[in-house]
Short mmCIF file of C-alpha atoms in Angstrom, two decimals:
data_model
loop_
_atom_site.label_atom_id
_atom_site.label_comp_id
_atom_site.label_asym_id
_atom_site.label_seq_id
_atom_site.Cartn_x
_atom_site.Cartn_y
_atom_site.Cartn_z
CA UNK A 221 60.36 128.81 85.80
CA UNK A 222 62.04 126.63 83.16
CA UNK A 223 64.75 129.29 82.66
CA UNK A 224 65.51 129.34 86.39
CA UNK A 225 65.87 125.56 86.53
CA UNK A 226 68.10 125.56 83.45
CA UNK A 227 70.27 128.33 84.89
CA UNK A 228 70.65 126.55 88.25
CA UNK A 229 71.50 123.25 86.52
CA UNK A 230 74.12 124.98 84.37
CA UNK A 231 75.72 126.68 87.37
CA UNK A 232 75.81 123.43 89.36
CA UNK A 233 77.40 121.57 86.44
CA UNK A 234 80.03 124.28 86.02
CA UNK A 235 80.66 124.32 89.77
CA UNK A 236 81.22 120.56 89.94
CA UNK A 237 83.56 120.52 86.95
CA UNK A 238 85.56 123.40 88.45
CA UNK A 239 85.68 121.74 91.88
CA UNK A 240 87.24 118.57 90.42
CA UNK A 241 89.87 120.35 88.33
CA UNK A 242 93.13 120.41 90.29
CA UNK A 243 94.91 123.71 90.60
CA UNK A 244 98.32 123.30 89.05
CA UNK A 245 100.90 126.05 88.94
CA UNK A 246 103.55 125.96 86.24
CA UNK A 247 105.97 128.01 88.32
CA UNK A 248 108.43 126.04 90.37
CA UNK A 249 107.20 127.84 93.48
CA UNK A 250 103.93 127.97 95.40
CA UNK A 251 102.83 130.00 98.42
CA UNK A 252 99.45 129.29 100.00
CA UNK A 253 97.03 132.23 100.28
CA UNK A 254 97.12 131.95 104.09
CA UNK A 255 100.98 131.96 104.07
CA UNK A 256 101.12 128.70 106.04
CA UNK A 257 102.91 126.65 103.37
CA UNK A 258 105.40 127.59 100.66
CA UNK A 259 107.22 125.22 98.34
CA UNK A 260 110.01 125.67 95.81
CA UNK A 261 111.27 122.83 93.62
CA UNK A 262 114.19 122.51 91.21
CA UNK A 263 116.22 119.88 89.43
CA UNK A 264 119.79 119.41 90.57
CA UNK A 265 122.25 116.85 89.18
CA UNK A 266 119.75 114.10 88.46
CA UNK A 267 117.50 114.54 91.46
CA UNK A 268 114.91 117.05 92.62
CA UNK A 269 115.33 119.38 95.60
CA UNK A 270 112.19 120.44 97.43
CA UNK A 271 112.36 123.41 99.76
CA UNK A 272 109.27 123.59 101.97
CA UNK A 273 108.61 126.41 104.42
CA UNK A 274 105.96 126.07 107.11
CA UNK A 275 104.64 128.80 109.37
CA UNK A 276 103.66 127.40 112.75
CA UNK A 277 105.44 124.10 112.08
CA UNK A 278 104.68 122.89 115.62
CA UNK A 279 100.98 122.53 114.78
CA UNK A 280 101.61 119.68 112.30
CA UNK A 281 101.66 116.00 113.16
CA UNK A 282 102.72 114.89 109.69
CA UNK A 283 103.97 116.36 106.41
CA UNK A 284 103.57 114.29 103.26
CA UNK A 285 105.20 115.11 99.92
CA UNK A 286 103.50 113.49 96.95
CA UNK A 287 104.44 113.24 93.28
CA UNK A 288 102.65 112.29 90.10
CA UNK A 289 103.24 112.17 86.39
CA UNK A 290 99.52 112.80 85.90
CA UNK A 291 98.13 115.71 87.93
CA UNK A 292 94.54 114.64 87.43
CA UNK A 293 94.45 111.09 88.69
CA UNK A 294 97.08 109.75 91.02
CA UNK A 295 99.56 111.08 93.55
CA UNK A 296 101.94 108.74 95.35
CA UNK A 297 103.70 109.55 98.58
CA UNK A 298 107.43 110.05 98.11
CA UNK A 299 108.39 111.53 101.52
CA UNK A 300 106.74 111.52 104.92
CA UNK A 301 107.93 113.56 107.86
CA UNK A 302 106.70 112.98 111.40
CA UNK A 303 106.14 115.75 113.94
CA UNK A 304 109.67 115.44 115.33
CA UNK A 305 111.18 115.87 111.84
CA UNK A 306 109.14 118.91 110.77
CA UNK A 307 110.88 122.28 110.99
CA UNK A 308 110.05 125.74 109.69
CA UNK A 309 112.38 125.15 106.72
CA UNK A 310 112.49 121.64 105.29
CA UNK A 311 114.77 120.64 102.44
CA UNK A 312 114.09 117.23 100.96
CA UNK A 313 115.62 115.45 97.98
CA UNK A 314 113.72 113.15 95.63
CA UNK A 315 116.38 110.88 94.12
CA UNK A 316 113.84 108.84 92.16
CA UNK A 317 112.33 111.64 90.10
CA UNK A 318 112.07 111.11 86.37
CA UNK A 319 113.31 113.47 83.66
CA UNK A 320 109.70 113.85 82.44
CA UNK A 321 107.11 116.39 83.56
CA UNK A 322 106.37 115.67 87.19
CA UNK A 323 103.95 117.20 89.66
CA UNK A 324 104.62 117.67 93.37
CA UNK A 325 102.21 118.62 96.13
CA UNK A 326 102.28 118.89 99.91
CA UNK A 327 99.77 117.40 102.32
CA UNK A 328 99.73 118.43 105.96
CA UNK A 329 98.05 116.70 108.88
CA UNK A 330 97.64 118.89 111.94
CA UNK A 331 97.81 117.62 115.50
CA UNK A 332 94.02 117.84 115.74
CA UNK A 333 93.58 115.65 112.63
CA UNK A 334 92.86 118.22 109.90
CA UNK A 335 94.30 117.11 106.54
CA UNK A 336 95.04 119.67 103.83
CA UNK A 337 96.36 118.98 100.33
CA UNK A 338 97.90 122.00 98.64
CA UNK A 339 97.91 122.55 94.86
CA UNK A 340 100.36 120.68 92.70
CA UNK A 341 103.44 122.28 91.20
CA UNK A 342 104.57 121.25 87.74
CA UNK A 343 108.29 120.67 87.33
CA UNK A 344 108.85 120.64 83.57
CA UNK A 345 110.85 117.93 81.84
CA UNK A 346 114.54 118.37 81.29
CA UNK A 347 115.54 119.19 77.77
#
């Protein structure tokens, strides 16, 4: 009985630590497993270009682009698009990006109120 309790406690601890670890991709591109959101980022002449593709763009009420220099703790909103501004292909420019490592992620809010935050993408520092 003691072994079962120990095993369950170990699995729960591992599950919680995994659940709180953000998924970060080091590629400059991300495509969601359900193919609803894809994002590609790149540096260009001092700013960052974000190319976001949305399948079924009409279902979203809001699209929020967030950035962080620390993928674990804090993301700040850098762009917000309302329903009338959202298209299948969205190209946005972040003019205030730093030359350091920076993380970007997309949050969507559907018309029925469902909020989804997609994994962060690491854009490596310029050399």
